[in-house]
mmCIF file of C-alpha atoms in Angstrom:
data_model
loop_
_atom_site.group_PDB
_atom_site.id
_atom_site.type_symbol
_atom_site.label_atom_id
_atom_site.label_comp_id
_atom_site.label_asym_id
_atom_site.label_seq_id
_atom_site.Cartn_x
_atom_site.Cartn_y
_atom_site.Cartn_z
ATOM 1 C CA MET A 38 9.440 10.196 -15.890
ATOM 2 C CA ALA A 39 6.267 10.431 -13.853
ATOM 3 C CA VAL A 40 5.747 7.624 -11.381
ATOM 4 C CA MET A 41 2.509 6.961 -9.573
ATOM 5 C CA LYS A 42 2.986 5.554 -6.105
ATOM 6 C CA ARG A 43 0.076 3.155 -6.107
ATOM 7 C CA PHE A 44 -3.581 2.920 -6.942
ATOM 8 C CA PRO A 45 -5.639 0.920 -4.457
ATOM 9 C CA ILE A 46 -7.394 -2.096 -5.863
ATOM 10 C CA LEU A 47 -11.014 -1.157 -6.189
ATOM 11 C CA LEU A 48 -13.692 -3.748 -6.651
ATOM 12 C CA SER A 49 -14.918 -3.616 -10.211
ATOM 13 C CA LEU A 50 -18.365 -4.093 -8.794
ATOM 14 C CA LEU A 51 -18.232 -0.517 -7.643
ATOM 15 C CA LEU A 52 -18.219 0.633 -11.232
ATOM 16 C CA GLY A 53 -21.604 -0.686 -12.073
ATOM 17 C CA ALA A 54 -22.659 -3.943 -10.507
ATOM 18 C CA PHE A 55 -24.350 -2.511 -7.462
ATOM 19 C CA LEU A 56 -27.551 -0.549 -7.653
ATOM 20 C CA LEU A 57 -27.752 2.895 -6.190
ATOM 21 C CA VAL A 58 -30.749 2.353 -4.003
ATOM 22 C CA GLY A 59 -32.543 5.619 -3.481
ATOM 23 C CA ALA A 60 -35.837 6.738 -2.099
ATOM 24 C CA ASP A 61 -37.677 6.411 -5.370
ATOM 25 C CA GLY A 62 -40.926 5.223 -3.886
ATOM 26 C CA CYS A 63 -43.811 7.534 -3.311
ATOM 27 C CA SER A 64 -43.084 10.593 -1.251
ATOM 28 C CA SER A 65 -45.551 12.691 0.679
ATOM 29 C CA ASP A 66 -43.764 15.826 -0.608
ATOM 30 C CA PRO A 67 -44.735 16.852 -4.155
ATOM 31 C CA ASN A 68 -41.461 18.756 -4.559
ATOM 32 C CA VAL A 69 -39.468 15.608 -3.836
ATOM 33 C CA GLU A 70 -41.600 13.726 -6.343
ATOM 34 C CA GLY A 71 -40.996 16.474 -8.871
ATOM 35 C CA ALA A 72 -37.257 16.309 -8.225
ATOM 36 C CA LYS A 73 -37.300 12.586 -8.981
ATOM 37 C CA LEU A 74 -38.870 13.265 -12.358
ATOM 38 C CA ASP A 75 -36.370 16.071 -12.988
ATOM 39 C CA LEU A 76 -33.486 13.720 -12.194
ATOM 40 C CA ARG A 77 -34.789 11.131 -14.656
ATOM 41 C CA SER A 78 -34.865 13.808 -17.341
ATOM 42 C CA LYS A 79 -31.423 15.083 -16.233
ATOM 43 C CA ASP A 80 -32.790 18.540 -15.431
ATOM 44 C CA TYR A 81 -30.465 18.883 -12.456
ATOM 45 C CA ASP A 82 -31.040 22.573 -11.718
ATOM 46 C CA ARG A 83 -34.826 22.178 -11.631
ATOM 47 C CA ALA A 84 -34.434 19.108 -9.415
ATOM 48 C CA LEU A 85 -32.267 21.089 -6.985
ATOM 49 C CA GLN A 86 -34.827 23.911 -6.935
ATOM 50 C CA ASN A 87 -37.593 21.444 -6.051
ATOM 51 C CA LEU A 88 -35.446 19.931 -3.303
ATOM 52 C CA ALA A 89 -34.560 23.363 -1.922
ATOM 53 C CA THR A 90 -38.280 24.091 -1.642
ATOM 54 C CA ALA A 91 -38.893 20.753 0.070
ATOM 55 C CA LEU A 92 -36.106 21.409 2.590
ATOM 56 C CA GLU A 93 -37.393 24.905 3.300
ATOM 57 C CA LYS A 94 -40.685 23.361 4.278
ATOM 58 C CA ASP A 95 -39.048 20.507 6.237
ATOM 59 C CA PRO A 96 -35.346 20.899 7.121
ATOM 60 C CA ALA A 97 -35.385 17.381 8.563
ATOM 61 C CA ASN A 98 -36.459 15.710 5.330
ATOM 62 C CA ALA A 99 -33.858 12.926 5.032
ATOM 63 C CA GLU A 100 -35.324 11.688 1.740
ATOM 64 C CA ALA A 101 -34.818 15.138 0.176
ATOM 65 C CA TYR A 102 -31.205 15.241 1.341
ATOM 66 C CA GLU A 103 -30.466 11.765 -0.011
ATOM 67 C CA LEU A 104 -32.021 12.626 -3.346
ATOM 68 C CA LYS A 105 -30.154 15.932 -3.399
ATOM 69 C CA GLY A 106 -26.893 14.020 -3.003
ATOM 70 C CA ARG A 107 -27.686 11.850 -6.010
ATOM 71 C CA VAL A 108 -28.699 14.861 -8.100
ATOM 72 C CA LEU A 109 -25.461 16.650 -7.225
ATOM 73 C CA SER A 110 -23.464 13.508 -8.015
ATOM 74 C CA GLU A 111 -24.943 13.233 -11.503
ATOM 75 C CA LYS A 112 -24.608 16.970 -12.120
ATOM 76 C CA ALA A 113 -20.949 16.817 -11.071
ATOM 77 C CA THR A 114 -20.350 13.953 -13.484
ATOM 78 C CA ALA A 115 -21.763 16.080 -16.295
ATOM 79 C CA THR A 116 -19.731 19.182 -15.346
ATOM 80 C CA PRO A 117 -16.394 19.510 -17.222
ATOM 81 C CA ASP A 118 -14.982 22.485 -15.277
ATOM 82 C CA GLN A 119 -12.916 21.045 -12.445
ATOM 83 C CA ALA A 120 -13.511 23.760 -9.863
ATOM 84 C CA GLU A 121 -17.281 23.701 -10.396
ATOM 85 C CA HIS A 122 -17.237 19.902 -10.464
ATOM 86 C CA ILE A 123 -15.442 19.691 -7.119
ATOM 87 C CA ASP A 124 -17.776 22.257 -5.536
ATOM 88 C CA LEU A 125 -20.697 20.041 -6.526
ATOM 89 C CA ILE A 126 -18.964 16.993 -5.050
ATOM 90 C CA MET A 127 -18.499 18.814 -1.753
ATOM 91 C CA GLU A 128 -22.175 19.767 -1.721
ATOM 92 C CA MET A 129 -23.016 16.149 -2.478
ATOM 93 C CA VAL A 130 -21.003 14.941 0.501
ATOM 94 C CA GLU A 131 -22.773 17.366 2.830
ATOM 95 C CA ALA A 132 -26.196 16.360 1.505
ATOM 96 C CA PHE A 133 -25.499 12.665 2.017
ATOM 97 C CA LYS A 134 -24.149 13.309 5.516
ATOM 98 C CA SER A 135 -27.316 15.224 6.388
ATOM 99 C CA ALA A 136 -29.493 12.365 5.130
ATOM 100 C CA THR A 137 -27.808 9.716 7.287
ATOM 101 C CA SER A 138 -27.589 11.919 10.364
ATOM 102 C CA ILE A 139 -31.353 12.563 10.191
ATOM 103 C CA ASP A 140 -32.322 9.003 9.247
ATOM 104 C CA PRO A 141 -29.700 6.202 9.619
ATOM 105 C CA THR A 142 -31.806 3.882 7.457
ATOM 106 C CA TYR A 143 -30.347 5.716 4.472
ATOM 107 C CA THR A 144 -26.817 4.608 5.396
ATOM 108 C CA GLU A 145 -26.608 1.715 2.947
ATOM 109 C CA ALA A 146 -27.909 3.732 0.001
ATOM 110 C CA VAL A 147 -25.645 6.677 0.829
ATOM 111 C CA THR A 148 -22.604 4.426 1.277
ATOM 112 C CA ASN A 149 -23.134 2.901 -2.155
ATOM 113 C CA SER A 150 -23.531 6.334 -3.734
ATOM 114 C CA MET A 151 -20.406 7.637 -2.008
ATOM 115 C CA ARG A 152 -18.359 4.637 -3.107
ATOM 116 C CA PHE A 153 -19.445 5.145 -6.671
ATOM 117 C CA SER A 154 -18.466 8.813 -6.527
ATOM 118 C CA TYR A 155 -15.125 7.917 -4.914
ATOM 119 C CA VAL A 156 -14.285 5.551 -7.769
ATOM 120 C CA SER A 157 -15.282 8.186 -10.304
ATOM 121 C CA GLU A 158 -13.094 10.871 -8.701
ATOM 122 C CA PHE A 159 -10.187 8.463 -8.375
ATOM 123 C CA GLN A 160 -10.453 7.587 -12.059
ATOM 124 C CA ARG A 161 -10.464 11.271 -12.955
ATOM 125 C CA GLY A 162 -7.284 11.678 -10.919
ATOM 126 C CA THR A 163 -5.659 8.706 -12.632
ATOM 127 C CA GLN A 164 -6.529 9.996 -16.086
ATOM 128 C CA ALA A 165 -5.188 13.462 -15.288
ATOM 129 C CA PHE A 166 -1.995 11.947 -13.846
ATOM 130 C CA ASN A 167 -1.440 9.997 -17.034
ATOM 131 C CA ARG A 168 -1.936 13.171 -19.073
ATOM 132 C CA GLY A 169 0.724 14.747 -16.883
ATOM 133 C CA ARG A 170 3.359 12.713 -18.685
ATOM 134 C CA ASN A 171 2.917 15.143 -21.559
ATOM 135 C CA ASP A 172 1.703 18.216 -19.653
ATOM 136 C CA ASP A 173 3.029 18.950 -16.161
ATOM 137 C CA SER A 174 0.021 21.092 -15.281
ATOM 138 C CA GLU A 175 -2.147 17.969 -15.374
ATOM 139 C CA PHE A 176 -0.373 16.641 -12.283
ATOM 140 C CA LEU A 177 -1.924 19.450 -10.251
ATOM 141 C CA THR A 178 -5.297 18.673 -11.817
ATOM 142 C CA ALA A 179 -4.797 15.069 -10.712
ATOM 143 C CA ALA A 180 -3.917 16.176 -7.183
ATOM 144 C CA ARG A 181 -7.190 18.088 -6.862
ATOM 145 C CA TYR A 182 -9.217 15.105 -8.041
ATOM 146 C CA PHE A 183 -7.448 12.796 -5.589
ATOM 147 C CA ARG A 184 -8.178 15.270 -2.792
ATOM 148 C CA SER A 185 -11.829 15.315 -3.851
ATOM 149 C CA ALA A 186 -11.851 11.509 -3.693
ATOM 150 C CA ALA A 187 -10.337 11.665 -0.219
ATOM 151 C CA ASP A 188 -13.017 14.111 0.897
ATOM 152 C CA ILE A 189 -15.635 11.585 -0.171
ATOM 153 C CA MET A 190 -13.975 8.709 1.717
ATOM 154 C CA PRO A 191 -11.562 10.211 4.297
ATOM 155 C CA ASP A 192 -10.578 6.805 5.673
ATOM 156 C CA SER A 193 -9.179 5.634 2.335
ATOM 157 C CA SER A 194 -5.446 6.349 2.324
ATOM 158 C CA GLY A 195 -4.841 5.646 -1.359
ATOM 159 C CA ALA A 196 -6.237 8.966 -2.525
ATOM 160 C CA TYR A 197 -3.957 10.870 -0.125
ATOM 161 C CA VAL A 198 -0.840 9.034 -1.299
ATOM 162 C CA ASN A 199 -1.604 9.627 -4.942
ATOM 163 C CA GLU A 200 -2.436 13.266 -4.270
ATOM 164 C CA ALA A 201 1.000 13.602 -2.694
ATOM 165 C CA PHE A 202 2.725 11.982 -5.658
ATOM 166 C CA SER A 203 0.793 14.168 -8.050
ATOM 167 C CA TYR A 204 2.118 17.267 -6.309
ATOM 168 C CA MET A 205 5.648 15.895 -6.311
ATOM 169 C CA ASN A 206 5.493 15.126 -10.020
ATOM 170 C CA GLY A 207 3.903 18.519 -10.594
ATOM 171 C CA LYS A 208 6.951 20.275 -9.127
ATOM 172 C CA SER A 209 5.046 21.374 -6.035
ATOM 173 C CA PRO A 210 6.606 19.100 -3.402
ATOM 174 C CA GLU A 211 5.771 21.340 -0.445
ATOM 175 C CA SER A 212 2.076 20.731 -1.207
ATOM 176 C CA ALA A 213 2.662 16.982 -0.783
ATOM 177 C CA ILE A 214 3.351 17.308 2.929
ATOM 178 C CA GLY A 215 -0.298 17.458 4.019
ATOM 179 C CA PRO A 216 -1.427 14.506 1.886
ATOM 180 C CA PHE A 217 1.427 12.320 3.147
ATOM 181 C CA GLU A 218 0.500 13.242 6.715
ATOM 182 C CA ASP A 219 -3.126 12.374 5.967
ATOM 183 C CA ALA A 220 -2.092 9.040 4.450
ATOM 184 C CA LEU A 221 -0.157 8.075 7.564
ATOM 185 C CA ALA A 222 -3.050 9.174 9.782
ATOM 186 C CA ALA A 223 -5.366 7.018 7.660
ATOM 187 C CA GLY A 224 -3.154 3.984 8.315
ATOM 188 C CA ASP A 225 -0.909 3.785 5.255
ATOM 189 C CA THR A 226 2.381 3.174 7.050
ATOM 190 C CA ASP A 227 4.367 2.152 3.993
ATOM 191 C CA PRO A 228 8.079 2.868 4.673
ATOM 192 C CA ASP A 229 8.283 5.035 1.546
ATOM 193 C CA ASN A 230 5.668 7.383 2.968
ATOM 194 C CA TYR A 231 7.811 7.942 6.045
ATOM 195 C CA ARG A 232 10.974 8.457 4.020
ATOM 196 C CA LEU A 233 9.438 10.838 1.527
ATOM 197 C CA LEU A 234 7.622 12.884 4.147
ATOM 198 C CA SER A 235 10.758 13.162 6.276
ATOM 199 C CA GLY A 236 12.653 14.431 3.236
ATOM 200 C CA LEU A 237 9.949 17.030 2.591
ATOM 201 C CA TYR A 238 10.173 18.142 6.218
ATOM 202 C CA GLN A 239 13.915 18.622 5.857
ATOM 203 C CA SER A 240 13.481 20.579 2.630
ATOM 204 C CA ASN A 241 11.110 22.887 4.451
ATOM 205 C CA ASP A 242 13.329 23.496 7.514
ATOM 206 C CA ARG A 243 11.400 21.096 9.739
ATOM 207 C CA MET A 244 14.315 18.950 10.885
ATOM 208 C CA ASP A 245 12.805 18.142 14.292
ATOM 209 C CA ASP A 246 9.646 16.857 12.616
ATOM 210 C CA SER A 247 11.770 14.826 10.212
ATOM 211 C CA ILE A 248 13.721 13.193 13.020
ATOM 212 C CA GLU A 249 10.597 12.437 15.052
ATOM 213 C CA LEU A 250 8.988 10.815 12.007
ATOM 214 C CA LEU A 251 12.080 8.757 11.166
ATOM 215 C CA GLU A 252 12.402 7.633 14.787
ATOM 216 C CA THR A 253 8.843 6.321 14.597
ATOM 217 C CA ALA A 254 9.541 4.617 11.279
ATOM 218 C CA SER A 255 12.817 3.086 12.479
ATOM 219 C CA THR A 256 11.004 1.538 15.433
ATOM 220 C CA MET A 257 8.334 0.116 13.130
ATOM 221 C CA TYR A 258 10.837 -1.103 10.526
ATOM 222 C CA PRO A 259 14.070 -1.912 12.387
ATOM 223 C CA GLU A 260 15.463 -3.908 9.448
ATOM 224 C CA ASP A 261 14.846 -1.201 6.846
ATOM 225 C CA GLY A 262 18.341 -0.003 5.983
ATOM 226 C CA GLU A 263 17.163 3.081 4.091
ATOM 227 C CA ILE A 264 15.128 4.385 7.018
ATOM 228 C CA GLN A 265 17.943 3.693 9.475
ATOM 229 C CA SER A 266 20.433 5.443 7.194
ATOM 230 C CA GLU A 267 18.202 8.472 6.735
ATOM 231 C CA LEU A 268 17.693 8.741 10.482
ATOM 232 C CA LEU A 269 21.464 8.708 10.959
ATOM 233 C CA ASN A 270 21.863 11.387 8.310
ATOM 234 C CA ALA A 271 19.189 13.505 9.961
ATOM 235 C CA TYR A 272 20.927 13.230 13.318
ATOM 236 C CA GLN A 273 24.226 14.213 11.732
ATOM 237 C CA ILE A 274 22.785 17.133 9.762
ATOM 238 C CA SER A 275 21.133 18.486 12.904
ATOM 239 C CA GLY A 276 24.261 17.949 15.015
ATOM 240 C CA GLN A 277 22.537 15.444 17.299
ATOM 241 C CA ILE A 278 25.344 12.882 17.306
ATOM 242 C CA ASP A 279 25.055 12.299 21.070
ATOM 243 C CA LYS A 280 21.358 11.520 20.720
ATOM 244 C CA ALA A 281 22.108 9.152 17.878
ATOM 245 C CA LEU A 282 24.826 7.411 19.871
ATOM 246 C CA ASP A 283 22.478 6.920 22.815
ATOM 247 C CA ARG A 284 19.779 5.531 20.524
ATOM 248 C CA TYR A 285 22.001 2.985 18.815
ATOM 249 C CA ARG A 286 23.876 2.073 21.977
ATOM 250 C CA THR A 287 20.544 1.071 23.465
ATOM 251 C CA ALA A 288 19.527 -0.704 20.253
ATOM 252 C CA VAL A 289 22.732 -2.798 20.297
ATOM 253 C CA GLU A 290 22.259 -3.647 23.970
ATOM 254 C CA ASN A 291 18.713 -4.810 23.304
ATOM 255 C CA ASP A 292 19.527 -6.702 20.100
ATOM 256 C CA PRO A 293 23.251 -7.511 19.951
ATOM 257 C CA GLU A 294 22.853 -9.885 16.997
ATOM 258 C CA ASN A 295 21.439 -7.170 14.751
ATOM 259 C CA SER A 296 24.158 -6.380 12.214
ATOM 260 C CA LEU A 297 22.448 -3.175 11.060
ATOM 261 C CA TYR A 298 22.391 -1.765 14.587
ATOM 262 C CA ARG A 299 26.042 -2.713 15.055
ATOM 263 C CA TYR A 300 26.963 -1.067 11.753
ATOM 264 C CA ASN A 301 25.052 2.121 12.490
ATOM 265 C CA TYR A 302 26.458 2.407 15.996
ATOM 266 C CA GLY A 303 29.978 1.793 14.702
ATOM 267 C CA SER A 304 29.568 4.349 11.927
ATOM 268 C CA LEU A 305 28.381 6.947 14.433
ATOM 269 C CA LEU A 306 31.372 6.224 16.651
ATOM 270 C CA VAL A 307 33.594 6.852 13.622
ATOM 271 C CA GLN A 308 31.873 10.215 13.180
ATOM 272 C CA ALA A 309 32.495 10.958 16.836
ATOM 273 C CA GLY A 310 36.202 10.131 16.463
ATOM 274 C CA GLN A 311 35.983 7.074 18.744
ATOM 275 C CA ASN A 312 37.971 4.734 16.531
ATOM 276 C CA GLU A 313 38.554 1.755 18.826
ATOM 277 C CA PRO A 314 34.913 1.383 19.950
ATOM 278 C CA ALA A 315 33.905 1.899 16.318
ATOM 279 C CA LEU A 316 36.117 -0.982 15.190
ATOM 280 C CA GLU A 317 34.573 -3.203 17.855
ATOM 281 C CA GLN A 318 31.050 -2.544 16.565
ATOM 282 C CA LEU A 319 31.936 -2.816 12.880
ATOM 283 C CA GLN A 320 33.843 -6.062 13.404
ATOM 284 C CA ALA A 321 30.840 -7.397 15.312
ATOM 285 C CA ALA A 322 28.651 -6.460 12.321
ATOM 286 C CA ILE A 323 30.742 -8.529 9.884
ATOM 287 C CA ALA A 324 30.947 -11.396 12.388
ATOM 288 C CA ILE A 325 27.154 -11.515 12.159
ATOM 289 C CA ASP A 326 27.072 -10.852 8.408
ATOM 290 C CA PRO A 327 30.400 -11.547 6.651
ATOM 291 C CA ASN A 328 29.060 -10.031 3.414
ATOM 292 C CA TYR A 329 28.250 -6.646 4.945
ATOM 293 C CA SER A 330 30.191 -4.635 2.362
ATOM 294 C CA ASN A 331 29.742 -1.214 3.959
ATOM 295 C CA ALA A 332 30.965 -2.528 7.300
ATOM 296 C CA HIS A 333 34.170 -3.812 5.661
ATOM 297 C CA PHE A 334 34.607 -0.449 3.949
ATOM 298 C CA ASN A 335 34.140 1.479 7.194
ATOM 299 C CA ILE A 336 36.637 -0.710 8.996
ATOM 300 C CA GLY A 337 39.166 0.241 6.351
ATOM 301 C CA ALA A 338 38.126 3.872 6.761
ATOM 302 C CA VAL A 339 38.759 3.705 10.515
ATOM 303 C CA TYR A 340 42.298 2.473 9.955
ATOM 304 C CA ILE A 341 42.895 5.229 7.395
ATOM 305 C CA ASN A 342 41.563 7.776 9.899
ATOM 306 C CA GLN A 343 44.044 6.465 12.441
ATOM 307 C CA ALA A 344 46.835 6.690 9.860
ATOM 308 C CA VAL A 345 45.875 10.301 9.146
ATOM 309 C CA GLU A 346 45.895 11.083 12.869
ATOM 310 C CA ALA A 347 49.373 9.536 13.145
ATOM 311 C CA ASN A 348 50.465 11.675 10.213
ATOM 312 C CA GLU A 349 49.197 14.804 11.977
ATOM 313 C CA ARG A 350 51.302 13.884 14.989
ATOM 314 C CA VAL A 351 54.310 13.396 12.705
ATOM 315 C CA LYS A 352 53.822 16.922 11.377
ATOM 316 C CA GLU A 353 53.435 18.390 14.847
ATOM 317 C CA VAL A 354 56.598 16.760 16.184
ATOM 318 C CA ASP A 355 58.561 17.565 13.025
ATOM 319 C CA ASP A 356 57.437 21.221 13.020
ATOM 320 C CA LYS A 357 58.372 21.574 16.658
ATOM 321 C CA LEU A 358 61.759 19.995 16.009
ATOM 322 C CA ARG A 359 62.461 22.389 13.133
ATOM 323 C CA ALA A 360 61.520 25.374 15.273
ATOM 324 C CA GLU A 361 63.622 24.331 18.282
ATOM 325 C CA ARG A 362 66.489 22.439 16.649
ATOM 326 C CA SER A 363 69.058 25.191 17.268
ATOM 327 C CA ASP A 364 68.335 25.100 20.997
ATOM 328 C CA LEU A 365 68.480 21.320 21.359
ATOM 329 C CA SER A 366 71.368 19.025 22.109
ATOM 330 C CA ARG A 367 72.339 16.199 19.750
ATOM 331 C CA ASP A 368 70.745 13.647 22.093
ATOM 332 C CA GLN A 369 67.501 15.633 22.244
ATOM 333 C CA ILE A 370 67.388 15.874 18.448
ATOM 334 C CA ASP A 371 68.012 12.126 18.123
ATOM 335 C CA GLU A 372 65.238 11.428 20.635
ATOM 336 C CA ARG A 373 62.706 13.497 18.678
ATOM 337 C CA GLU A 374 63.742 12.023 15.344
ATOM 338 C CA ALA A 375 63.294 8.554 16.832
ATOM 339 C CA ALA A 376 59.808 9.558 17.975
ATOM 340 C CA ILE A 377 59.024 10.693 14.436
ATOM 341 C CA ASP A 378 60.238 7.358 13.057
ATOM 342 C CA VAL A 379 57.916 5.526 15.454
ATOM 343 C CA LEU A 380 54.966 7.621 14.304
ATOM 344 C CA VAL A 381 55.862 7.083 10.640
ATOM 345 C CA ASP A 382 55.921 3.314 11.243
ATOM 346 C CA GLU A 383 52.596 3.604 13.055
ATOM 347 C CA ARG A 384 51.115 5.511 10.114
ATOM 348 C CA ARG A 385 52.301 2.869 7.665
ATOM 349 C CA ASP A 386 50.962 0.063 9.891
ATOM 350 C CA PHE A 387 47.502 1.634 9.982
ATOM 351 C CA PHE A 388 47.465 1.945 6.187
ATOM 352 C CA ALA A 389 48.526 -1.706 5.972
ATOM 353 C CA LEU A 390 45.676 -2.738 8.289
ATOM 354 C CA ALA A 391 43.186 -0.915 6.064
ATOM 355 C CA ILE A 392 44.040 -2.965 2.978
ATOM 356 C CA ALA A 393 42.393 -6.318 3.816
ATOM 357 C CA PRO A 394 38.933 -4.945 4.737
ATOM 358 C CA LEU A 395 39.043 -2.583 1.772
ATOM 359 C CA GLU A 396 39.922 -5.405 -0.619
ATOM 360 C CA THR A 397 37.003 -7.416 0.772
ATOM 361 C CA ALA A 398 34.736 -4.397 0.419
ATOM 362 C CA ARG A 399 35.803 -3.976 -3.205
ATOM 363 C CA GLU A 400 34.976 -7.610 -4.004
ATOM 364 C CA LEU A 401 31.557 -7.344 -2.371
ATOM 365 C CA PHE A 402 30.761 -3.998 -4.004
ATOM 366 C CA GLU A 403 31.671 -5.362 -7.425
ATOM 367 C CA ALA A 404 29.649 -8.534 -6.838
ATOM 368 C CA ASN A 405 26.649 -6.366 -5.989
ATOM 369 C CA GLU A 406 27.342 -4.106 -8.990
ATOM 370 C CA GLU A 407 27.771 -1.089 -6.708
ATOM 371 C CA ASP A 408 30.002 1.932 -7.317
ATOM 372 C CA VAL A 409 33.525 1.085 -6.126
ATOM 373 C CA THR A 410 35.124 4.493 -6.703
ATOM 374 C CA ASP A 411 35.456 5.426 -3.022
ATOM 375 C CA VAL A 412 36.743 1.977 -2.121
ATOM 376 C CA CYS A 413 39.351 2.101 -4.878
ATOM 377 C CA ARG A 414 40.490 5.562 -3.815
ATOM 378 C CA ALA A 415 40.975 4.351 -0.253
ATOM 379 C CA LEU A 416 42.882 1.332 -1.562
ATOM 380 C CA PHE A 417 45.036 3.508 -3.827
ATOM 381 C CA GLN A 418 46.022 5.637 -0.835
ATOM 382 C CA SER A 419 46.724 2.586 1.336
ATOM 383 C CA TYR A 420 48.807 0.826 -1.332
ATOM 384 C CA ALA A 421 50.764 3.988 -2.050
ATOM 385 C CA GLN A 422 51.530 4.603 1.615
ATOM 386 C CA THR A 423 52.788 1.036 2.043
ATOM 387 C CA ASN A 424 54.986 1.188 -1.077
ATOM 388 C CA GLN A 425 52.846 -1.264 -3.078
ATOM 389 C CA THR A 426 53.204 0.644 -6.318
ATOM 390 C CA ASP A 427 51.942 -2.094 -8.647
ATOM 391 C CA LYS A 428 48.753 -2.561 -6.676
ATOM 392 C CA ALA A 429 48.208 1.185 -6.496
ATOM 393 C CA GLN A 430 48.516 1.340 -10.263
ATOM 394 C CA GLU A 431 46.036 -1.518 -10.635
ATOM 395 C CA VAL A 432 43.287 0.351 -8.742
ATOM 396 C CA SER A 433 44.034 3.775 -10.209
ATOM 397 C CA GLU A 434 41.492 3.359 -12.999
ATOM 398 C CA CYS A 435 38.579 2.330 -10.754
ATOM 399 C CA ALA A 436 39.635 5.128 -8.406
ATOM 400 C CA GLY A 437 39.133 7.590 -11.226
ATOM 401 C CA TYR A 438 42.774 8.646 -11.356
ATOM 402 C CA GLU A 439 44.490 9.120 -14.694
ATOM 403 C CA ASP A 440 47.462 6.959 -15.499
ATOM 404 C CA ASN A 441 50.769 8.778 -15.199
#
């Protein structure tokens, strides 16, 4: 389903309440006077011919340029072909710019005319976007109108954002990159703009640009969990775990009571295989926020990781014992078997430690109506490895396992 990001609130006055004040008094140039009459009769081509003659005679005729802008604006409104319409709008913009650069007293009149044209282009974009719900090609039509609106008023970020969303809905996401960049440059620093643009960068093999953008956004919005998570993912995808660790280590040092920073730092330490420091950070996160469900889940995951590591050591010692048994004395065999028993107990203890945080995570996930499949699978494994068969059976359904 097509979703428009946002349409800026535009004063309804722009649609008709203000008067487009032009230079409709007497002019010393008969061609300009003729163009005024042509405009009233909607003979736009003849009006433009008269104005071209006037400007040939006096290239610094600000009145002619201002009137030319209004003629082009009305002609564009009456032109159904989009490409021709937009060409006229671009000519209009240049004419109005020339008028104010030659004579600044036309600024107010030109500003009003430009605002009116901006609203008109924006409405065309909105209408085309709505038609896109039934015809995908209309999304691209909408994008071009929003770009035209932005060309009229480059400092207005709303047109850029909606151009970007039009391209995304029109299955041309790579074309949305420029408009999102323009929106940010124009001051629209909505977190979604950062997230969406960073995703587009990644899709177009611009990971460094994505990370730089997300770093900026994470500094601006330190409490935005989605931005922080996407920055972590970007670091991990690009293999920049050390950089991520340094960033969040510093963040925790500067703001130790920030549960999100603690969680992110702890999660990165898990990725780096540093289980004990990871537990310290994750436990600090739930001390700050006891309902931090993902932190409880990751604590359980750390203990399971440690149990798996203990199991790997069991396999190593057992394999070595099998290979060397014939060359070992009875005492040496007993010593190695005792070592295996210690590791087996250690493995079971780690699985046992995982149960409490995982049970808490399950309760919190369910309370928040979140997917508990991964939590239940971790619990199933932990119950099974600690011989709690009934409890393992109880979570088998939410884990997605079929009953035996």
